[in-house]
């Protein structure tokens, strides 16, 4: 038995997976950034750290990984996240990602479903 068009279908699936997983990861990144902005235990005197917590660039897709950076674009964000010799770490980004883990999983599941739907038409 020989299946005709399998190579083309697999190529289409690969392209759809790349696009849909990137879009899903972008949505997941926005969700984590919003969580980090709204739920934290640091004192927010100026609002600058909240204002500058966002997705920090395009999604990177490789054979084994889909990655999005969440950044807090201030000179002191790493001091808040990681702590210093004088202050304890506040881990507002890491905790936001942990709290939104099920949402991240859900976004990626939707992306996989969309990719499958695209190529099965």
mmCIF file of C-alpha atoms in Angstrom:
data_model
loop_
_atom_site.group_PDB
_atom_site.id
_atom_site.type_symbol
_atom_site.label_atom_id
_atom_site.label_comp_id
_atom_site.label_asym_id
_atom_site.label_seq_id
_atom_site.Cartn_x
_atom_site.Cartn_y
_atom_site.Cartn_z
ATOM 1 C CA UNK A 1 0.000 0.000 0.000
ATOM 2 C CA UNK A 2 1.319 3.455 -0.871
ATOM 3 C CA UNK A 3 0.063 6.761 0.497
ATOM 4 C CA UNK A 4 0.266 9.606 -1.970
ATOM 5 C CA UNK A 5 0.891 13.100 -0.681
ATOM 6 C CA UNK A 6 2.137 12.134 2.794
ATOM 7 C CA UNK A 7 5.332 14.144 2.431
ATOM 8 C CA UNK A 8 3.388 17.258 1.434
ATOM 9 C CA UNK A 9 0.926 16.717 4.299
ATOM 10 C CA UNK A 10 3.770 16.320 6.812
ATOM 11 C CA UNK A 11 5.399 19.474 5.503
ATOM 12 C CA UNK A 12 2.110 21.346 5.862
ATOM 13 C CA UNK A 13 1.713 19.968 9.392
ATOM 14 C CA UNK A 14 5.205 21.083 10.348
ATOM 15 C CA UNK A 15 4.522 24.598 9.059
ATOM 16 C CA UNK A 16 1.149 24.766 10.803
ATOM 17 C CA UNK A 17 2.657 23.533 14.072
ATOM 18 C CA UNK A 18 5.427 26.115 13.917
ATOM 19 C CA UNK A 19 2.987 28.970 13.283
ATOM 20 C CA UNK A 20 0.285 27.896 15.725
ATOM 21 C CA UNK A 21 2.677 27.028 18.558
ATOM 22 C CA UNK A 22 4.386 30.409 18.150
ATOM 23 C CA UNK A 23 1.011 32.156 18.326
ATOM 24 C CA UNK A 24 0.005 30.067 21.351
ATOM 25 C CA UNK A 25 3.252 30.813 23.122
ATOM 26 C CA UNK A 26 2.818 34.515 22.393
ATOM 27 C CA UNK A 27 -0.644 34.382 24.019
ATOM 28 C CA UNK A 28 0.789 32.426 26.969
ATOM 29 C CA UNK A 29 3.580 34.978 27.354
ATOM 30 C CA UNK A 30 1.091 37.829 27.435
ATOM 31 C CA UNK A 31 -0.857 35.937 30.103
ATOM 32 C CA UNK A 32 2.247 35.498 32.272
ATOM 33 C CA UNK A 33 3.302 39.128 31.840
ATOM 34 C CA UNK A 34 -0.192 40.300 32.843
ATOM 35 C CA UNK A 35 -0.072 38.037 35.898
ATOM 36 C CA UNK A 36 3.340 39.409 36.890
ATOM 37 C CA UNK A 37 2.060 42.973 36.523
ATOM 38 C CA UNK A 38 -1.050 42.397 38.598
ATOM 39 C CA UNK A 39 0.110 39.987 41.311
ATOM 40 C CA UNK A 40 3.412 40.675 43.055
ATOM 41 C CA UNK A 41 4.731 41.286 46.544
ATOM 42 C CA UNK A 42 7.112 44.158 45.849
ATOM 43 C CA UNK A 43 6.263 47.737 46.724
ATOM 44 C CA UNK A 44 5.230 49.498 43.543
ATOM 45 C CA UNK A 45 6.096 53.142 44.221
ATOM 46 C CA UNK A 46 6.392 54.426 40.638
ATOM 47 C CA UNK A 47 4.492 51.887 38.543
ATOM 48 C CA UNK A 48 7.477 51.648 36.195
ATOM 49 C CA UNK A 49 8.224 47.969 36.799
ATOM 50 C CA UNK A 50 4.605 47.000 36.182
ATOM 51 C CA UNK A 51 4.462 49.211 33.094
ATOM 52 C CA UNK A 52 7.579 47.609 31.629
ATOM 53 C CA UNK A 53 6.788 43.943 32.304
ATOM 54 C CA UNK A 54 5.943 42.434 28.933
ATOM 55 C CA UNK A 55 6.742 39.889 26.256
ATOM 56 C CA UNK A 56 10.288 40.761 25.262
ATOM 57 C CA UNK A 57 10.586 39.880 21.613
ATOM 58 C CA UNK A 58 9.444 37.339 19.084
ATOM 59 C CA UNK A 59 8.785 33.703 19.903
ATOM 60 C CA UNK A 60 11.743 31.451 19.120
ATOM 61 C CA UNK A 61 10.937 28.055 17.646
ATOM 62 C CA UNK A 62 13.475 25.244 17.270
ATOM 63 C CA UNK A 63 13.086 21.524 16.692
ATOM 64 C CA UNK A 64 12.671 20.841 20.410
ATOM 65 C CA UNK A 65 11.572 24.136 21.964
ATOM 66 C CA UNK A 66 9.163 27.018 21.665
ATOM 67 C CA UNK A 67 10.348 29.940 23.774
ATOM 68 C CA UNK A 68 9.084 33.403 24.598
ATOM 69 C CA UNK A 69 10.881 35.877 26.821
ATOM 70 C CA UNK A 70 9.006 37.762 29.501
ATOM 71 C CA UNK A 71 10.996 40.814 30.525
ATOM 72 C CA UNK A 72 10.771 43.492 33.135
ATOM 73 C CA UNK A 73 12.610 46.240 31.310
ATOM 74 C CA UNK A 74 14.036 48.348 34.129
ATOM 75 C CA UNK A 75 17.545 48.533 35.495
ATOM 76 C CA UNK A 76 16.392 47.171 38.853
ATOM 77 C CA UNK A 77 14.018 44.357 37.819
ATOM 78 C CA UNK A 78 16.663 41.673 38.342
ATOM 79 C CA UNK A 79 17.279 43.001 41.863
ATOM 80 C CA UNK A 80 13.582 42.518 42.641
ATOM 81 C CA UNK A 81 13.367 39.095 40.948
ATOM 82 C CA UNK A 82 16.658 37.635 42.198
ATOM 83 C CA UNK A 83 17.316 39.698 45.319
ATOM 84 C CA UNK A 84 20.576 41.261 46.414
ATOM 85 C CA UNK A 85 22.783 41.027 49.477
ATOM 86 C CA UNK A 86 20.345 43.453 51.127
ATOM 87 C CA UNK A 87 16.909 42.377 49.892
ATOM 88 C CA UNK A 88 15.262 39.004 49.516
ATOM 89 C CA UNK A 89 14.207 37.782 46.064
ATOM 90 C CA UNK A 90 10.604 38.620 45.144
ATOM 91 C CA UNK A 91 10.406 36.180 42.142
ATOM 92 C CA UNK A 92 7.438 38.012 40.604
ATOM 93 C CA UNK A 93 8.146 36.657 37.097
ATOM 94 C CA UNK A 94 8.862 33.068 38.117
ATOM 95 C CA UNK A 95 5.816 32.951 40.395
ATOM 96 C CA UNK A 96 3.599 34.382 37.646
ATOM 97 C CA UNK A 97 4.730 31.610 35.286
ATOM 98 C CA UNK A 98 4.039 28.990 37.968
ATOM 99 C CA UNK A 99 0.559 30.379 38.662
ATOM 100 C CA UNK A 100 -0.270 30.401 34.946
ATOM 101 C CA UNK A 101 1.174 26.954 34.135
ATOM 102 C CA UNK A 102 -2.240 25.425 33.434
ATOM 103 C CA UNK A 103 -3.127 28.389 31.208
ATOM 104 C CA UNK A 104 0.120 27.949 29.294
ATOM 105 C CA UNK A 105 -0.678 24.267 28.805
ATOM 106 C CA UNK A 106 -4.177 25.166 27.627
ATOM 107 C CA UNK A 107 -2.885 27.721 25.102
ATOM 108 C CA UNK A 108 -0.461 25.188 23.661
ATOM 109 C CA UNK A 109 -3.170 22.511 23.491
ATOM 110 C CA UNK A 110 -5.365 24.943 21.539
ATOM 111 C CA UNK A 111 -2.426 25.684 19.233
ATOM 112 C CA UNK A 112 -1.891 21.971 18.559
ATOM 113 C CA UNK A 113 -5.575 21.536 17.836
ATOM 114 C CA UNK A 114 -5.560 24.501 15.431
ATOM 115 C CA UNK A 115 -2.549 23.119 13.591
ATOM 116 C CA UNK A 116 -4.257 19.764 13.186
ATOM 117 C CA UNK A 117 -7.445 21.425 11.959
ATOM 118 C CA UNK A 118 -5.524 23.490 9.399
ATOM 119 C CA UNK A 119 -3.905 20.508 7.728
ATOM 120 C CA UNK A 120 -6.903 18.200 7.879
ATOM 121 C CA UNK A 121 -9.102 20.433 5.711
#
